[in-house]
Tab-separated table of C-alpha atoms in Angstrom:
chain	number	residue	atom	x	y	z
A	1	UNK	CA	-45.309	215.118	-10.059
A	2	UNK	CA	-46.815	213.226	-7.167
A	3	UNK	CA	-43.325	212.763	-5.694
A	4	UNK	CA	-42.759	216.531	-5.688
A	5	UNK	CA	-46.093	217.145	-4.043
A	6	UNK	CA	-45.051	214.872	-1.170
A	7	UNK	CA	-41.636	216.530	-0.634
A	8	UNK	CA	-42.791	219.145	1.878
A	9	UNK	CA	-44.421	216.408	3.965
A	10	UNK	CA	-41.438	214.028	3.899
A	11	UNK	CA	-38.688	216.482	4.834
A	12	UNK	CA	-38.605	219.194	7.516
A	13	UNK	CA	-37.883	222.738	6.364
A	14	UNK	CA	-34.422	222.979	7.914
A	15	UNK	CA	-30.826	221.969	7.266
A	16	UNK	CA	-31.524	218.405	8.346
A	17	UNK	CA	-34.278	218.212	5.767
A	18	UNK	CA	-32.007	219.520	3.007
A	19	UNK	CA	-29.302	217.011	3.896
A	20	UNK	CA	-31.765	214.129	4.106
A	21	UNK	CA	-33.162	215.033	0.695
A	22	UNK	CA	-29.643	214.993	-0.756
A	23	UNK	CA	-28.813	211.658	0.875
A	24	UNK	CA	-32.037	210.049	-0.302
A	25	UNK	CA	-31.537	211.374	-3.803
A	26	UNK	CA	-27.978	210.049	-3.907
A	27	UNK	CA	-29.005	206.652	-2.582
A	28	UNK	CA	-31.758	206.299	-5.121
A	29	UNK	CA	-29.562	207.160	-8.092
A	30	UNK	CA	-28.154	204.225	-10.110
A	31	UNK	CA	-25.791	205.672	-12.633
A	32	UNK	CA	-25.921	209.168	-14.181
A	33	UNK	CA	-29.185	210.898	-13.445
A	34	UNK	CA	-30.992	212.448	-16.398
A	35	UNK	CA	-30.868	216.230	-16.429
A	36	UNK	CA	-34.389	217.459	-15.735
A	37	UNK	CA	-35.645	220.898	-14.825
A	38	UNK	CA	-36.572	221.301	-11.152
A	39	UNK	CA	-40.292	221.436	-10.618
A	40	UNK	CA	-41.788	224.604	-9.167
A	41	UNK	CA	-42.985	222.724	-6.088
A	42	UNK	CA	-39.542	221.312	-5.330
A	43	UNK	CA	-37.928	224.683	-6.034
A	44	UNK	CA	-40.317	226.342	-3.573
A	45	UNK	CA	-39.613	223.697	-0.925
A	46	UNK	CA	-35.845	224.081	-1.322
A	47	UNK	CA	-36.056	227.874	-1.154
A	48	UNK	CA	-38.114	227.719	2.028
A	49	UNK	CA	-35.826	225.123	3.635
A	50	UNK	CA	-32.681	227.135	2.898
A	51	UNK	CA	-34.378	230.264	4.230
A	52	UNK	CA	-35.051	228.415	7.481
A	53	UNK	CA	-31.397	227.403	7.662
A	54	UNK	CA	-30.220	230.988	7.189
A	55	UNK	CA	-32.784	232.232	9.665
A	56	UNK	CA	-31.574	229.720	12.241
A	57	UNK	CA	-27.968	230.872	11.870
A	58	UNK	CA	-29.051	234.508	12.088
A	59	UNK	CA	-31.043	233.745	15.223
A	60	UNK	CA	-27.970	232.185	16.849
A	61	UNK	CA	-25.837	235.198	15.985
A	62	UNK	CA	-28.514	237.389	17.531
A	63	UNK	CA	-28.437	235.262	20.678
A	64	UNK	CA	-24.657	235.626	20.866
A	65	UNK	CA	-24.964	239.387	20.522
A	66	UNK	CA	-27.477	239.434	23.385
A	67	UNK	CA	-25.114	237.401	25.556
A	68	UNK	CA	-22.238	239.736	24.780
A	69	UNK	CA	-24.415	242.714	25.672
A	70	UNK	CA	-24.929	241.173	29.115
A	71	UNK	CA	-21.206	240.532	29.528
A	72	UNK	CA	-20.311	244.050	28.391
A	73	UNK	CA	-22.568	245.792	30.910
A	74	UNK	CA	-20.865	248.597	32.783
A	75	UNK	CA	-19.913	247.402	36.244
A	76	UNK	CA	-20.184	250.895	37.749
A	77	UNK	CA	-23.499	249.847	39.219
A	78	UNK	CA	-21.806	247.398	41.556
A	79	UNK	CA	-21.939	248.721	45.092
A	80	UNK	CA	-19.065	249.190	47.512
A	81	UNK	CA	-19.349	249.036	51.279
A	82	UNK	CA	-16.612	249.505	53.863
A	83	UNK	CA	-13.997	249.513	51.109
A	84	UNK	CA	-15.008	246.086	49.752
A	85	UNK	CA	-17.116	245.285	46.687
A	86	UNK	CA	-20.461	243.719	47.451
A	87	UNK	CA	-21.315	241.016	44.976
A	88	UNK	CA	-24.376	241.620	42.912
A	89	UNK	CA	-25.868	238.104	42.818
A	90	UNK	CA	-28.409	238.841	40.136
A	91	UNK	CA	-25.832	240.404	37.839
A	92	UNK	CA	-23.425	237.501	38.320
A	93	UNK	CA	-26.170	234.970	37.605
A	94	UNK	CA	-26.995	236.761	34.357
A	95	UNK	CA	-23.373	236.719	33.274
A	96	UNK	CA	-22.910	233.072	34.160
A	97	UNK	CA	-26.030	232.228	32.152
A	98	UNK	CA	-24.695	234.244	29.210
A	99	UNK	CA	-21.419	232.314	29.299
A	100	UNK	CA	-23.210	228.983	29.467
A	101	UNK	CA	-25.366	229.873	26.483
A	102	UNK	CA	-22.322	231.012	24.494
A	103	UNK	CA	-20.452	227.801	25.288
A	104	UNK	CA	-23.404	225.769	24.041
A	105	UNK	CA	-23.799	227.842	20.894
A	106	UNK	CA	-20.069	227.708	20.126
A	107	UNK	CA	-20.053	223.947	19.908
A	108	UNK	CA	-21.036	224.878	16.348
A	109	UNK	CA	-17.770	225.850	14.618
A	110	UNK	CA	-19.450	228.593	12.588
A	111	UNK	CA	-20.683	230.204	15.795
A	112	UNK	CA	-17.212	229.992	17.326
A	113	UNK	CA	-15.838	231.873	14.343
A	114	UNK	CA	-18.649	234.435	14.556
A	115	UNK	CA	-17.960	234.990	18.254
A	116	UNK	CA	-14.351	235.740	17.384
A	117	UNK	CA	-15.478	238.274	14.766
A	118	UNK	CA	-17.886	239.864	17.255
A	119	UNK	CA	-15.061	240.460	19.732
A	120	UNK	CA	-16.294	237.972	22.299
A	121	UNK	CA	-12.934	236.252	22.712
A	122	UNK	CA	-11.106	239.535	23.378
A	123	UNK	CA	-13.700	240.241	26.049
A	124	UNK	CA	-13.019	236.873	27.694
A	125	UNK	CA	-9.260	237.387	27.696
A	126	UNK	CA	-9.157	241.041	28.692
A	127	UNK	CA	-11.891	241.132	31.342
A	128	UNK	CA	-13.063	237.724	32.458
A	129	UNK	CA	-9.981	235.557	32.858
A	130	UNK	CA	-8.974	237.998	35.593
A	131	UNK	CA	-12.470	238.657	36.975
A	132	UNK	CA	-12.765	238.611	40.789
A	133	UNK	CA	-15.640	236.102	40.629
A	134	UNK	CA	-14.321	232.570	40.140
A	135	UNK	CA	-17.573	231.438	38.487
A	136	UNK	CA	-16.951	233.914	35.691
A	137	UNK	CA	-13.238	233.101	35.391
A	138	UNK	CA	-13.804	229.405	34.816
A	139	UNK	CA	-16.720	229.958	32.466
A	140	UNK	CA	-14.579	232.306	30.375
A	141	UNK	CA	-11.863	229.639	30.204
A	142	UNK	CA	-14.434	227.026	29.232
A	143	UNK	CA	-15.787	229.234	26.444
A	144	UNK	CA	-12.260	229.779	25.119
A	145	UNK	CA	-11.726	226.017	25.104
A	146	UNK	CA	-15.016	225.410	23.280
A	147	UNK	CA	-14.097	227.900	20.570
A	148	UNK	CA	-10.467	226.803	20.174
A	149	UNK	CA	-11.070	223.075	19.715
A	150	UNK	CA	-10.124	222.015	16.185
A	151	UNK	CA	-10.266	225.617	14.968
A	152	UNK	CA	-6.804	226.802	13.807
A	153	UNK	CA	-8.130	230.237	12.868
A	154	UNK	CA	-9.531	230.776	16.364
A	155	UNK	CA	-6.423	229.297	17.994
A	156	UNK	CA	-4.126	231.705	16.163
A	157	UNK	CA	-6.377	234.619	17.111
A	158	UNK	CA	-6.386	233.660	20.797
A	159	UNK	CA	-2.610	233.293	20.790
A	160	UNK	CA	-2.249	236.706	19.167
A	161	UNK	CA	-4.263	238.424	21.921
A	162	UNK	CA	-2.281	236.851	24.755
A	163	UNK	CA	-4.711	234.198	25.965
A	164	UNK	CA	-2.136	231.494	26.644
A	165	UNK	CA	0.004	233.232	29.327
A	166	UNK	CA	-3.113	234.105	31.299
A	167	UNK	CA	-4.472	230.573	31.057
A	168	UNK	CA	-1.138	229.069	32.108
A	169	UNK	CA	-1.047	231.388	35.124
A	170	UNK	CA	-4.591	230.436	36.115
A	171	UNK	CA	-3.714	226.755	35.777
A	172	UNK	CA	-0.687	227.185	37.994
A	173	UNK	CA	-1.896	229.470	40.745
A	174	UNK	CA	-5.608	230.252	40.783
A	175	UNK	CA	-7.052	229.630	44.282
A	176	UNK	CA	-10.222	228.051	42.871
A	177	UNK	CA	-10.070	224.384	41.871
A	178	UNK	CA	-12.516	224.578	38.974
A	179	UNK	CA	-10.759	227.598	37.463
A	180	UNK	CA	-7.472	225.681	37.367
A	181	UNK	CA	-9.070	222.667	35.695
A	182	UNK	CA	-10.937	224.697	33.054
A	183	UNK	CA	-7.877	226.850	32.371
A	184	UNK	CA	-5.781	223.747	31.731
A	185	UNK	CA	-8.499	222.437	29.422
A	186	UNK	CA	-8.280	225.684	27.448
A	187	UNK	CA	-4.462	225.451	27.388
A	188	UNK	CA	-4.757	221.948	25.959
A	189	UNK	CA	-7.112	223.159	23.220
A	190	UNK	CA	-4.613	225.871	22.266
A	191	UNK	CA	-1.438	223.777	22.095
A	192	UNK	CA	-2.356	220.274	20.922
A	193	UNK	CA	-1.734	219.967	17.190
A	194	UNK	CA	-0.815	223.660	17.163
A	195	UNK	CA	2.913	224.341	16.819
A	196	UNK	CA	2.705	228.067	17.560
A	197	UNK	CA	0.740	227.307	20.705
A	198	UNK	CA	3.224	224.647	21.812
A	199	UNK	CA	6.150	227.039	21.437
A	200	UNK	CA	4.314	229.676	23.469
A	201	UNK	CA	3.574	227.028	26.111
A	202	UNK	CA	7.245	226.076	26.307
A	203	UNK	CA	8.300	229.711	26.587
A	204	UNK	CA	6.146	230.003	29.719
A	205	UNK	CA	7.702	226.912	31.335
A	206	UNK	CA	4.596	224.885	30.630
A	207	UNK	CA	6.092	221.512	31.510
A	208	UNK	CA	6.857	222.754	35.027
A	209	UNK	CA	3.242	223.873	35.321
A	210	UNK	CA	2.113	220.356	34.394
A	211	UNK	CA	4.479	218.867	36.959
A	212	UNK	CA	3.075	221.080	39.699
A	213	UNK	CA	-0.434	220.174	38.536
A	214	UNK	CA	0.361	216.484	39.029
A	215	UNK	CA	1.616	217.244	42.520
A	216	UNK	CA	-1.483	219.215	43.538
A	217	UNK	CA	-4.329	217.976	45.730
A	218	UNK	CA	-6.833	218.545	42.931
A	219	UNK	CA	-7.595	215.109	41.464
A	220	UNK	CA	-9.017	216.453	38.206
A	221	UNK	CA	-6.042	218.757	37.742
A	222	UNK	CA	-3.612	215.902	38.413
A	223	UNK	CA	-5.362	213.718	35.853
A	224	UNK	CA	-5.540	216.376	33.141
A	225	UNK	CA	-1.937	217.463	33.735
A	226	UNK	CA	-0.621	213.905	33.426
A	227	UNK	CA	-2.764	213.214	30.361
A	228	UNK	CA	-1.563	216.379	28.597
A	229	UNK	CA	2.077	215.569	29.412
A	230	UNK	CA	1.673	212.081	27.953
A	231	UNK	CA	-0.023	213.479	24.855
A	232	UNK	CA	2.703	216.064	24.271
A	233	UNK	CA	5.538	213.572	24.701
A	234	UNK	CA	3.807	211.172	22.319
A	235	UNK	CA	3.115	213.841	19.688
A	236	UNK	CA	6.418	215.703	20.127
A	237	UNK	CA	9.190	213.215	20.961
A	238	UNK	CA	11.716	215.953	20.222
A	239	UNK	CA	10.741	217.472	23.582
A	240	UNK	CA	11.976	214.451	25.576
A	241	UNK	CA	15.457	215.871	26.136
A	242	UNK	CA	13.998	219.150	27.374
A	243	UNK	CA	11.733	217.361	29.830
A	244	UNK	CA	14.463	215.008	31.043
A	245	UNK	CA	16.850	217.909	31.636
A	246	UNK	CA	14.293	219.301	34.076
A	247	UNK	CA	14.514	216.188	36.226
A	248	UNK	CA	11.065	215.109	35.114
A	249	UNK	CA	11.794	211.373	35.340
A	250	UNK	CA	12.677	211.588	39.023
A	251	UNK	CA	9.659	213.753	39.753
A	252	UNK	CA	7.297	211.400	37.949
A	253	UNK	CA	8.584	208.468	39.981
A	254	UNK	CA	7.992	210.548	43.098
A	255	UNK	CA	4.401	211.068	41.964
A	256	UNK	CA	4.010	207.290	41.558
A	257	UNK	CA	4.908	206.884	45.225
A	258	UNK	CA	1.872	208.896	46.326
A	259	UNK	CA	-1.303	206.935	47.226
A	260	UNK	CA	-2.472	205.085	44.150
A	261	UNK	CA	-4.798	206.976	41.817
A	262	UNK	CA	-6.155	206.289	38.306
A	263	UNK	CA	-4.062	209.157	36.917
A	264	UNK	CA	-0.931	207.093	37.624
A	265	UNK	CA	-1.720	205.342	34.339
A	266	UNK	CA	-0.801	208.545	32.466
A	267	UNK	CA	2.289	209.049	34.648
A	268	UNK	CA	3.544	205.571	33.753
A	269	UNK	CA	2.808	206.276	30.094
A	270	UNK	CA	4.876	209.463	30.284
A	271	UNK	CA	7.767	207.573	31.887
A	272	UNK	CA	7.604	205.010	29.080
A	273	UNK	CA	8.038	207.851	26.609
A	274	UNK	CA	11.037	209.215	28.517
A	275	UNK	CA	12.970	205.940	28.500
A	276	UNK	CA	12.376	205.026	24.854
A	277	UNK	CA	14.909	206.483	22.406
A	278	UNK	CA	16.142	208.817	25.138
A	279	UNK	CA	19.415	207.626	26.730
A	280	UNK	CA	19.407	210.187	29.543
A	281	UNK	CA	15.844	209.370	30.494
A	282	UNK	CA	16.702	205.677	30.605
A	283	UNK	CA	19.769	206.413	32.742
A	284	UNK	CA	17.722	208.536	35.161
A	285	UNK	CA	15.105	205.828	35.647
A	286	UNK	CA	17.778	203.191	36.274
A	287	UNK	CA	19.330	205.184	39.098
A	288	UNK	CA	19.390	202.730	42.053
A	289	UNK	CA	18.495	205.424	44.588
A	290	UNK	CA	15.193	205.909	42.758
A	291	UNK	CA	14.065	202.355	43.533
A	292	UNK	CA	11.916	202.242	40.410
A	293	UNK	CA	12.314	198.530	39.706
A	294	UNK	CA	10.929	197.493	43.091
A	295	UNK	CA	8.154	200.048	42.790
A	296	UNK	CA	7.114	198.652	39.408
A	297	UNK	CA	7.106	195.075	40.672
A	298	UNK	CA	4.942	196.050	43.627
A	299	UNK	CA	2.561	198.041	41.435
A	300	UNK	CA	2.240	195.165	38.965
A	301	UNK	CA	1.277	192.818	41.797
A	302	UNK	CA	-1.367	195.275	42.992
A	303	UNK	CA	-2.863	195.622	39.523
A	304	UNK	CA	-2.960	191.935	38.597
A	305	UNK	CA	-6.485	190.703	37.896
A	306	UNK	CA	-8.039	194.185	37.792
A	307	UNK	CA	-9.589	194.513	34.356
A	308	UNK	CA	-10.125	198.260	34.747
A	309	UNK	CA	-6.382	198.713	35.359
A	310	UNK	CA	-5.134	196.706	32.382
A	311	UNK	CA	-3.689	199.686	30.500
A	312	UNK	CA	-1.846	200.867	33.604
A	313	UNK	CA	-0.479	197.351	34.101
A	314	UNK	CA	0.663	197.296	30.463
A	315	UNK	CA	2.537	200.578	30.943
A	316	UNK	CA	4.043	199.210	34.161
A	317	UNK	CA	5.353	196.065	32.465
A	318	UNK	CA	6.572	197.979	29.413
A	319	UNK	CA	8.538	200.360	31.606
A	320	UNK	CA	10.033	197.567	33.688
A	321	UNK	CA	11.116	195.603	30.615
A	322	UNK	CA	12.608	198.653	28.896
A	323	UNK	CA	14.533	199.804	31.941
A	324	UNK	CA	15.612	196.657	33.718
A	325	UNK	CA	15.483	193.574	31.500
A	326	UNK	CA	17.566	195.440	28.959
A	327	UNK	CA	19.913	196.541	31.719
A	328	UNK	CA	20.337	192.945	32.898
A	329	UNK	CA	21.023	191.849	29.324
A	330	UNK	CA	23.603	194.600	28.880
A	331	UNK	CA	25.327	193.663	32.140
A	332	UNK	CA	25.393	189.981	31.157
A	333	UNK	CA	27.055	190.883	27.880
A	334	UNK	CA	29.708	192.883	29.701
A	335	UNK	CA	30.433	189.931	32.016
A	336	UNK	CA	31.024	187.675	29.041
């Protein structure tokens, strides 16, 4: 058929071409399609296209193996002088490049699974999260995050090999700013929508780590810590009592008193969670010595008319109404 003879010119010989052929065929069909034998030309095109797809996946696996070979190189060649290791710049550059390539490749979920099978994640956890070079530590954390996102199988594997405690420790105490941020990103990928990960996070006092992150001088870490806290309280309201018992409400208000920053939006959102359906959280926020009502009024005045701050203003008003208008109503009822 003339249509079959044009197929190889209309569609590229790759996965995109196969998918486009299927879409076009489905769009063109009106009702049940008659069963017809596939022409030899179309059969040959489909065979070649699928071969290209398989070849592409095999090529990516080969690239991952090459990257892992670079990362597995024996470090005995690194020189020592006067009792201190001298950094081998070329070797470090090669390893950083290998990590960057792996992170890019593992945006494909199949590649992330293949990297797990190849032992790449164990290598990250056992050797690179504790590597003396910060550039390799944060790239290892970033690769773990890339692989763990939306991949329960990979998440469970990483939890089983002890990734989470190391990432929590890096988040809390690594001297390098970027390492802390990337480690927290990886923590988030391991615990959000993952009950086993959340329980492991709680067992390592994860909420305290987030609180210290919000109190740090690292703006990105503050923002990500506050956002993750808000997400966890929203997704797991059963954790409110645990958080409140730690004095989190008072500490969050203290954070709000620091110079204004965009991450305060997430802090206000977290406070809203702590006062809704949580009597102790509401009581803590109403404590007169905290001065929260005046702080909220002042913040609302500062945010008025700023379109980019509308969500923060909404949280501010929601918190003020929940805490103080209800309190005034309750007190009026008692007077009557």
